[in-house]
């Protein structure tokens, strides 16, 4: 997905999301972002899936693949992670 391609999933661009699988993805995106904004945790029982969004850490750098049946996946570009981990930032101290 490129920039702005996900716009209809966030804001419900009328008519552009009609497939059941796309509606499920939209519900997942809105639910996880709302949960995170309200409670600081995207994982609540109100999620429209049987999934858990694990926290990414230096030792567990995984991500939630957002799709009709979401799943946690291992990050596929460890060399990029190594680059970001070497930067002098507050998170890397």
Short mmCIF file of N, CA and C in Angstrom, two decimals:
data_model
loop_
_atom_site.label_atom_id
_atom_site.label_comp_id
_atom_site.label_asym_id
_atom_site.label_seq_id
_atom_site.Cartn_x
_atom_site.Cartn_y
_atom_site.Cartn_z
N UNK A 1 0.85 -1.17 0.00
CA UNK A 1 0.00 0.00 0.00
C UNK A 1 0.89 1.23 0.00
N UNK A 2 0.57 2.17 -0.85
CA UNK A 2 1.29 3.44 -0.89
C UNK A 2 0.62 4.47 0.00
N UNK A 3 1.27 5.60 0.13
CA UNK A 3 0.68 6.68 0.92
C UNK A 3 -0.68 7.06 0.34
N UNK A 4 -1.62 7.25 1.23
CA UNK A 4 -2.99 7.68 0.91
C UNK A 4 -3.86 6.54 0.38
N UNK A 5 -3.28 5.39 0.03
CA UNK A 5 -4.11 4.26 -0.42
C UNK A 5 -4.98 3.72 0.70
N UNK A 6 -4.57 3.95 1.94
CA UNK A 6 -5.32 3.45 3.07
C UNK A 6 -6.39 4.43 3.55
N UNK A 7 -6.49 5.59 2.94
CA UNK A 7 -7.44 6.63 3.33
C UNK A 7 -8.88 6.10 3.48
N UNK A 8 -9.41 5.35 2.51
CA UNK A 8 -10.78 4.85 2.65
C UNK A 8 -10.98 3.95 3.86
N UNK A 9 -9.93 3.26 4.29
CA UNK A 9 -10.05 2.37 5.45
C UNK A 9 -10.18 3.16 6.75
N UNK A 10 -9.58 4.33 6.79
CA UNK A 10 -9.65 5.16 7.98
C UNK A 10 -10.91 6.01 8.04
N UNK A 11 -11.33 6.52 6.90
CA UNK A 11 -12.39 7.51 6.89
C UNK A 11 -13.65 7.06 6.15
N UNK A 12 -13.70 5.80 5.73
CA UNK A 12 -14.91 5.27 5.14
C UNK A 12 -15.37 5.97 3.88
N UNK A 13 -14.45 6.18 2.96
CA UNK A 13 -14.77 6.80 1.68
C UNK A 13 -15.94 6.04 1.05
N UNK A 14 -17.10 6.64 1.01
CA UNK A 14 -18.32 5.95 0.57
C UNK A 14 -18.18 5.35 -0.82
N UNK A 15 -18.55 4.10 -0.92
CA UNK A 15 -18.55 3.42 -2.21
C UNK A 15 -17.25 2.73 -2.56
N UNK A 16 -16.16 3.08 -1.90
CA UNK A 16 -14.89 2.47 -2.29
C UNK A 16 -14.62 1.16 -1.55
N UNK A 17 -15.26 0.96 -0.41
CA UNK A 17 -15.08 -0.28 0.35
C UNK A 17 -16.41 -1.02 0.33
N UNK A 18 -16.46 -2.05 -0.51
CA UNK A 18 -17.71 -2.79 -0.67
C UNK A 18 -17.54 -4.29 -0.42
N UNK A 19 -16.32 -4.79 -0.58
CA UNK A 19 -16.08 -6.23 -0.37
C UNK A 19 -16.09 -6.55 1.12
N UNK A 20 -16.63 -7.70 1.48
CA UNK A 20 -16.69 -8.10 2.89
C UNK A 20 -15.30 -8.14 3.53
N UNK A 21 -14.31 -8.62 2.77
CA UNK A 21 -12.95 -8.69 3.32
C UNK A 21 -12.40 -7.30 3.59
N UNK A 22 -12.70 -6.33 2.73
CA UNK A 22 -12.24 -4.96 2.95
C UNK A 22 -12.95 -4.31 4.14
N UNK A 23 -14.20 -4.63 4.32
CA UNK A 23 -14.94 -4.10 5.47
C UNK A 23 -14.36 -4.65 6.76
N UNK A 24 -13.96 -5.93 6.77
CA UNK A 24 -13.33 -6.51 7.95
C UNK A 24 -12.02 -5.80 8.26
N UNK A 25 -11.23 -5.51 7.23
CA UNK A 25 -9.96 -4.80 7.42
C UNK A 25 -10.23 -3.39 7.95
N UNK A 26 -11.21 -2.72 7.40
CA UNK A 26 -11.55 -1.38 7.87
C UNK A 26 -11.94 -1.42 9.35
N UNK A 27 -12.77 -2.37 9.74
CA UNK A 27 -13.18 -2.49 11.14
C UNK A 27 -11.99 -2.76 12.05
N UNK A 28 -11.06 -3.59 11.59
CA UNK A 28 -9.86 -3.88 12.38
C UNK A 28 -9.02 -2.62 12.56
N UNK A 29 -8.79 -1.88 11.48
CA UNK A 29 -7.97 -0.67 11.55
C UNK A 29 -8.60 0.34 12.50
N UNK A 30 -9.87 0.61 12.32
CA UNK A 30 -10.55 1.60 13.16
C UNK A 30 -10.57 1.15 14.61
N UNK A 31 -10.82 -0.13 14.87
CA UNK A 31 -10.88 -0.63 16.24
C UNK A 31 -9.52 -0.55 16.94
N UNK A 32 -8.47 -0.99 16.26
CA UNK A 32 -7.15 -0.98 16.90
C UNK A 32 -6.68 0.45 17.16
N UNK A 33 -6.87 1.35 16.20
CA UNK A 33 -6.43 2.73 16.39
C UNK A 33 -7.26 3.43 17.47
N UNK A 34 -8.55 3.17 17.50
CA UNK A 34 -9.40 3.76 18.54
C UNK A 34 -9.01 3.24 19.91
N UNK A 35 -8.79 1.93 20.02
CA UNK A 35 -8.38 1.34 21.30
C UNK A 35 -7.06 1.93 21.77
N UNK A 36 -6.12 2.08 20.84
CA UNK A 36 -4.81 2.61 21.20
C UNK A 36 -4.93 4.07 21.65
N UNK A 37 -5.73 4.86 20.95
CA UNK A 37 -5.90 6.27 21.31
C UNK A 37 -6.59 6.43 22.67
N UNK A 38 -7.60 5.60 22.92
CA UNK A 38 -8.37 5.73 24.16
C UNK A 38 -7.68 5.10 25.36
N UNK A 39 -7.04 3.92 25.15
CA UNK A 39 -6.56 3.14 26.28
C UNK A 39 -5.05 2.89 26.26
N UNK A 40 -4.37 3.28 25.19
CA UNK A 40 -2.93 3.02 25.09
C UNK A 40 -2.62 1.58 24.73
N UNK A 41 -3.64 0.83 24.33
CA UNK A 41 -3.48 -0.59 24.02
C UNK A 41 -4.41 -0.94 22.86
N UNK A 42 -3.88 -1.38 21.73
CA UNK A 42 -4.76 -1.73 20.60
C UNK A 42 -5.52 -3.03 20.81
N UNK A 43 -5.12 -3.83 21.81
CA UNK A 43 -5.72 -5.15 22.02
C UNK A 43 -6.79 -5.13 23.09
N UNK A 44 -8.02 -5.10 22.67
CA UNK A 44 -9.13 -5.21 23.60
C UNK A 44 -10.12 -6.22 23.03
N UNK A 45 -11.01 -6.67 23.87
CA UNK A 45 -11.96 -7.70 23.43
C UNK A 45 -12.86 -7.22 22.30
N UNK A 46 -12.90 -5.91 22.07
CA UNK A 46 -13.77 -5.39 21.01
C UNK A 46 -13.16 -5.54 19.62
N UNK A 47 -11.94 -6.06 19.53
CA UNK A 47 -11.35 -6.23 18.21
C UNK A 47 -12.17 -7.21 17.38
N UNK A 48 -12.36 -6.91 16.09
CA UNK A 48 -13.16 -7.79 15.24
C UNK A 48 -12.37 -8.97 14.70
N UNK A 49 -11.41 -9.46 15.46
CA UNK A 49 -10.63 -10.62 15.02
C UNK A 49 -10.15 -11.36 16.25
N UNK A 50 -9.65 -12.54 16.05
CA UNK A 50 -9.06 -13.32 17.14
C UNK A 50 -7.54 -13.17 17.03
N UNK A 51 -7.05 -11.96 17.34
CA UNK A 51 -5.64 -11.68 17.16
C UNK A 51 -5.15 -10.80 18.30
N UNK A 52 -3.85 -10.71 18.42
CA UNK A 52 -3.23 -9.86 19.42
C UNK A 52 -2.08 -9.13 18.76
N UNK A 53 -2.03 -7.83 18.94
CA UNK A 53 -0.96 -7.01 18.37
C UNK A 53 0.14 -6.91 19.40
N UNK A 54 1.21 -7.69 19.20
CA UNK A 54 2.32 -7.72 20.15
C UNK A 54 3.12 -6.43 20.08
N UNK A 55 3.66 -6.03 21.23
CA UNK A 55 4.52 -4.86 21.26
C UNK A 55 5.86 -5.18 20.59
N UNK A 56 6.32 -4.29 19.75
CA UNK A 56 7.62 -4.46 19.10
C UNK A 56 8.72 -4.00 20.06
N UNK A 57 9.72 -4.83 20.22
CA UNK A 57 10.87 -4.50 21.04
C UNK A 57 12.13 -4.82 20.24
N UNK A 58 13.28 -4.48 20.79
CA UNK A 58 14.53 -4.80 20.10
C UNK A 58 14.69 -6.30 19.91
N UNK A 59 14.22 -7.08 20.88
CA UNK A 59 14.38 -8.53 20.80
C UNK A 59 13.20 -9.22 20.12
N UNK A 60 12.09 -8.53 20.02
CA UNK A 60 10.89 -9.10 19.40
C UNK A 60 10.34 -8.07 18.41
N UNK A 61 11.01 -7.95 17.28
CA UNK A 61 10.64 -6.93 16.29
C UNK A 61 9.70 -7.56 15.27
N UNK A 62 8.44 -7.70 15.68
CA UNK A 62 7.42 -8.29 14.83
C UNK A 62 6.36 -7.24 14.54
N UNK A 63 5.51 -7.52 13.58
CA UNK A 63 4.46 -6.57 13.22
C UNK A 63 3.16 -7.32 12.93
N UNK A 64 2.06 -6.59 13.03
CA UNK A 64 0.76 -7.16 12.70
C UNK A 64 0.50 -6.94 11.22
N UNK A 65 0.37 -8.02 10.49
CA UNK A 65 0.02 -7.95 9.08
C UNK A 65 -1.50 -7.75 9.02
N UNK A 66 -1.89 -6.53 8.63
CA UNK A 66 -3.31 -6.17 8.64
C UNK A 66 -3.93 -6.59 7.31
N UNK A 67 -4.84 -7.54 7.42
CA UNK A 67 -5.54 -8.10 6.26
C UNK A 67 -6.80 -8.76 6.78
N UNK A 68 -7.54 -9.43 5.94
CA UNK A 68 -8.80 -10.05 6.38
C UNK A 68 -8.60 -10.96 7.59
N UNK A 69 -7.55 -11.76 7.58
CA UNK A 69 -7.21 -12.61 8.71
C UNK A 69 -5.84 -12.18 9.21
N UNK A 70 -5.78 -11.16 10.09
CA UNK A 70 -4.50 -10.60 10.51
C UNK A 70 -3.67 -11.60 11.29
N UNK A 71 -2.34 -11.41 11.22
CA UNK A 71 -1.43 -12.28 11.94
C UNK A 71 -0.14 -11.54 12.22
N UNK A 72 0.51 -11.93 13.31
CA UNK A 72 1.81 -11.38 13.64
C UNK A 72 2.85 -12.05 12.75
N UNK A 73 3.80 -11.23 12.25
CA UNK A 73 4.86 -11.75 11.38
C UNK A 73 6.20 -11.21 11.83
N UNK A 74 7.24 -11.96 11.48
CA UNK A 74 8.60 -11.49 11.74
C UNK A 74 8.96 -10.44 10.72
N UNK A 75 9.68 -9.42 11.17
CA UNK A 75 10.13 -8.36 10.28
C UNK A 75 11.09 -8.96 9.26
N UNK A 76 10.88 -8.68 7.99
CA UNK A 76 11.61 -9.34 6.91
C UNK A 76 12.90 -8.64 6.51
N UNK A 77 13.20 -7.50 7.10
CA UNK A 77 14.38 -6.74 6.70
C UNK A 77 15.25 -6.43 7.91
N UNK A 78 15.93 -7.44 8.46
CA UNK A 78 16.71 -7.21 9.68
C UNK A 78 17.81 -6.17 9.51
N UNK A 79 18.36 -6.02 8.31
CA UNK A 79 19.42 -5.03 8.10
C UNK A 79 18.88 -3.61 8.30
N UNK A 80 17.64 -3.37 7.94
CA UNK A 80 17.03 -2.06 8.18
C UNK A 80 16.84 -1.84 9.67
N UNK A 81 16.41 -2.87 10.37
CA UNK A 81 16.25 -2.77 11.82
C UNK A 81 17.59 -2.47 12.48
N UNK A 82 18.66 -3.10 12.01
CA UNK A 82 19.99 -2.83 12.56
C UNK A 82 20.37 -1.37 12.36
N UNK A 83 20.05 -0.81 11.20
CA UNK A 83 20.34 0.60 10.93
C UNK A 83 19.64 1.48 11.95
N UNK A 84 18.33 1.29 12.13
CA UNK A 84 17.56 2.13 13.03
C UNK A 84 18.00 1.92 14.48
N UNK A 85 18.40 0.73 14.83
CA UNK A 85 18.84 0.44 16.20
C UNK A 85 20.14 1.13 16.55
N UNK A 86 20.97 1.43 15.55
CA UNK A 86 22.26 2.07 15.81
C UNK A 86 22.16 3.59 15.93
N UNK A 87 21.04 4.17 15.54
CA UNK A 87 20.89 5.62 15.64
C UNK A 87 20.84 6.04 17.10
N UNK A 88 21.42 7.21 17.39
CA UNK A 88 21.43 7.71 18.76
C UNK A 88 20.10 8.41 19.03
N UNK A 89 19.15 7.64 19.53
CA UNK A 89 17.85 8.18 19.88
C UNK A 89 17.53 7.79 21.31
N UNK A 90 16.53 8.44 21.88
CA UNK A 90 16.12 8.15 23.25
C UNK A 90 15.69 6.67 23.37
N UNK A 91 15.03 6.14 22.34
CA UNK A 91 14.56 4.76 22.40
C UNK A 91 15.71 3.75 22.37
N UNK A 92 16.85 4.14 21.83
CA UNK A 92 17.99 3.21 21.70
C UNK A 92 18.96 3.29 22.86
N UNK A 93 18.70 4.14 23.83
CA UNK A 93 19.62 4.26 24.97
C UNK A 93 19.47 3.10 25.92
#
